[in-house]
Amino acid sequence: MILILRAGTDKNSDDFRELMEHLSQLQKIQARVHDEVGIQQTLTEIYLVGDTATLQIEDMESLPCVERVVRVSEEYRVLGRHHDDDRPTYFEYNGVCFGQNNLNIFAGLCAVDTPQHVEIMMKALQERGLPCTRMGAYKPRTNPYSFQGHGKSCLPYVFELAGKYDIKVIAMEVTHDSHVREIHEALEQTGHPTGVMLQIGTRNTQNFELLKAVGREPEFPVLLKRGFGITLEESINAAEYLASEGNRRVVFGLRGMKTNMGDPHRNFVDFSHVPVIKRLTRMPVCIDPSHSVGTRDASPEGILDVFHVTAQGVVAGANMVLVDFHPFPSKALVDGPQALHMDELDYFLEDIRIAREAYEKRVTLAQTHLKARASAA
Ligand code: PEP
Ligand code: MN
């Protein structure tokens, strides 16, 4: 059960003390206080864990400071979408809004290689008014002899260039909690010119110690990729690990599932799950067409499969697109063959615009239908 307190509740007030005193006397129930720090105000929520079935919503709503009470199902306590749960489905980070109703595009390098390539990419994004990118510094590779990413040595120039080109959020994978410290240090050293969304990759979706460490991280939001060989439920529980430790600014990333070797795509594309994640949870949903398709194959009409699946995800309501681009794919140190080319950027953005417009029209159509049905009843 979650008690949502009135905005601006003062933890030093008598009312708050009285509330906590009352909760401490409930048998077999623990109360955990969580502050949601927003731009305009801090919202306090109290999670009641344990034998809450006997508690009545009306009784709890009559306690001091309490504005609303939500009874949560057992699953996905913090990030889940519960009955009568109108808590927000968005968060803001470094001036960019991430929610279940909007769309952000993170085009960028799979792996940082040279400052020149980073600069070409970021300049192109700024020219198109795009404030987000992807830049991999720590690369988990299947083969131990493959390039493992430049690591912390590239962070200062990546962050400085981001500042120069108005990039507000960089999605960057971390595979160890020491990487989070290195990112903090590099941001500090460069004067915080940009922001970072920590990415947990598909190979680490169930690295519980990493999830707990990143969950305790107060500054950065997280993009959690679905595990490529586990159930959807297991992956959503991984997201819940982050939230249960305190970090609720989580975007859920779909990136395809492992199937058999020799399939046409690197992974089996799972973007039909976009609406499922939105139904089960309050997380914005990201799609990664590059790592799911993994090729530049095209259909007979000349459209790349990467474009096709992006459109499929966006038409179903995706909120973020994470996509590999490279100015010189043959020189890319990781995943060059799947990267889109710079001269495809405008074409890609226009294709997404068409798909998003179709999604918005579909939402309007659905609402019209539901209204007509309700008034006929
Ligand atoms: C990536 O986005 O660079 C990546 C490695 O993705 P995934 O973890 O989905 O394979
Ligand atoms: Mn990659």
mmCIF file with all atom_site columns, C-alpha atoms and ligand atoms in Angstrom, residues 110 134 139-140 173 199-203 225 228 255 266 288 291 322 324 335, ligand 1:
data_model
loop_
_atom_site.group_PDB
_atom_site.id
_atom_site.type_symbol
_atom_site.label_atom_id
_atom_site.label_alt_id
_atom_site.label_comp_id
_atom_site.label_asym_id
_atom_site.label_entity_id
_atom_site.label_seq_id
_atom_site.pdbx_PDB_ins_code
_atom_site.Cartn_x
_atom_site.Cartn_y
_atom_site.Cartn_z
_atom_site.occupancy
_atom_site.B_iso_or_equiv
_atom_site.pdbx_formal_charge
_atom_site.auth_seq_id
_atom_site.auth_comp_id
_atom_site.auth_asym_id
_atom_site.auth_atom_id
_atom_site.pdbx_PDB_model_num
ATOM   1  C CA . CYS A 1 110 ? 27.300 2.659   -30.646 1.00 0.00 ? 110 CYS A CA 1
ATOM   2  C CA . ARG A 1 134 ? 23.900 7.663   -27.429 1.00 0.00 ? 134 ARG A CA 1
ATOM   3  C CA . LYS A 1 139 ? 31.353 -1.829  -24.229 1.00 0.00 ? 139 LYS A CA 1
ATOM   4  C CA . PRO A 1 140 ? 30.530 -5.341  -23.006 1.00 0.00 ? 140 PRO A CA 1
ATOM   5  C CA . GLU A 1 173 ? 26.065 1.915   -20.819 1.00 0.00 ? 173 GLU A CA 1
ATOM   6  C CA . GLN A 1 199 ? 22.204 2.248   -19.621 1.00 0.00 ? 199 GLN A CA 1
ATOM   7  C CA . ILE A 1 200 ? 22.029 -1.277  -18.234 1.00 0.00 ? 200 ILE A CA 1
ATOM   8  C CA . GLY A 1 201 ? 22.648 -3.573  -21.191 1.00 0.00 ? 201 GLY A CA 1
ATOM   9  C CA . THR A 1 202 ? 20.834 -6.767  -22.036 1.00 0.00 ? 202 THR A CA 1
ATOM   10 C CA . ARG A 1 203 ? 23.750 -8.851  -20.750 1.00 0.00 ? 203 ARG A CA 1
ATOM   11 C CA . LYS A 1 225 ? 17.376 -3.022  -21.532 1.00 0.00 ? 225 LYS A CA 1
ATOM   12 C CA . PHE A 1 228 ? 17.558 -11.106 -24.374 1.00 0.00 ? 228 PHE A CA 1
ATOM   13 C CA . ARG A 1 255 ? 15.961 -4.631  -28.021 1.00 0.00 ? 255 ARG A CA 1
ATOM   14 C CA . ARG A 1 266 ? 20.392 -10.431 -35.032 1.00 0.00 ? 266 ARG A CA 1
ATOM   15 C CA . ASP A 1 288 ? 16.435 -0.127  -30.037 1.00 0.00 ? 288 ASP A CA 1
ATOM   16 C CA . HIS A 1 291 ? 20.607 -4.001  -31.814 1.00 0.00 ? 291 HIS A CA 1
ATOM   17 C CA . LEU A 1 322 ? 17.926 4.421   -29.395 1.00 0.00 ? 322 LEU A CA 1
ATOM   18 C CA . ASP A 1 324 ? 23.205 3.585   -34.055 1.00 0.00 ? 324 ASP A CA 1
ATOM   19 C CA . ASP A 1 335 ? 28.668 -2.521  -34.884 1.00 0.00 ? 335 ASP A CA 1
HETATM 20 C C1 . PEP B 2 .   ? 24.098 -1.034  -26.857 1.00 0.00 ? 1   PEP B C1 1
HETATM 21 O O1 . PEP B 2 .   ? 23.025 -0.376  -26.839 1.00 0.00 ? 1   PEP B O1 1
HETATM 22 O O2 . PEP B 2 .   ? 25.188 -0.548  -27.161 1.00 0.00 ? 1   PEP B O2 1
HETATM 23 C C2 . PEP B 2 .   ? 24.060 -2.461  -26.523 1.00 0.00 ? 1   PEP B C2 1
HETATM 24 C C3 . PEP B 2 .   ? 25.158 -3.174  -26.364 1.00 0.00 ? 1   PEP B C3 1
HETATM 25 O O3 . PEP B 2 .   ? 22.819 -2.925  -26.412 1.00 0.00 ? 1   PEP B O3 1
HETATM 26 P P1 . PEP B 2 .   ? 22.297 -4.310  -25.798 1.00 0.00 ? 1   PEP B P1 1
HETATM 27 O O4 . PEP B 2 .   ? 22.679 -4.312  -24.363 1.00 0.00 ? 1   PEP B O4 1
HETATM 28 O O5 . PEP B 2 .   ? 20.821 -4.236  -26.023 1.00 0.00 ? 1   PEP B O5 1
HETATM 29 O O6 . PEP B 2 .   ? 22.949 -5.413  -26.617 1.00 0.00 ? 1   PEP B O6 1
#
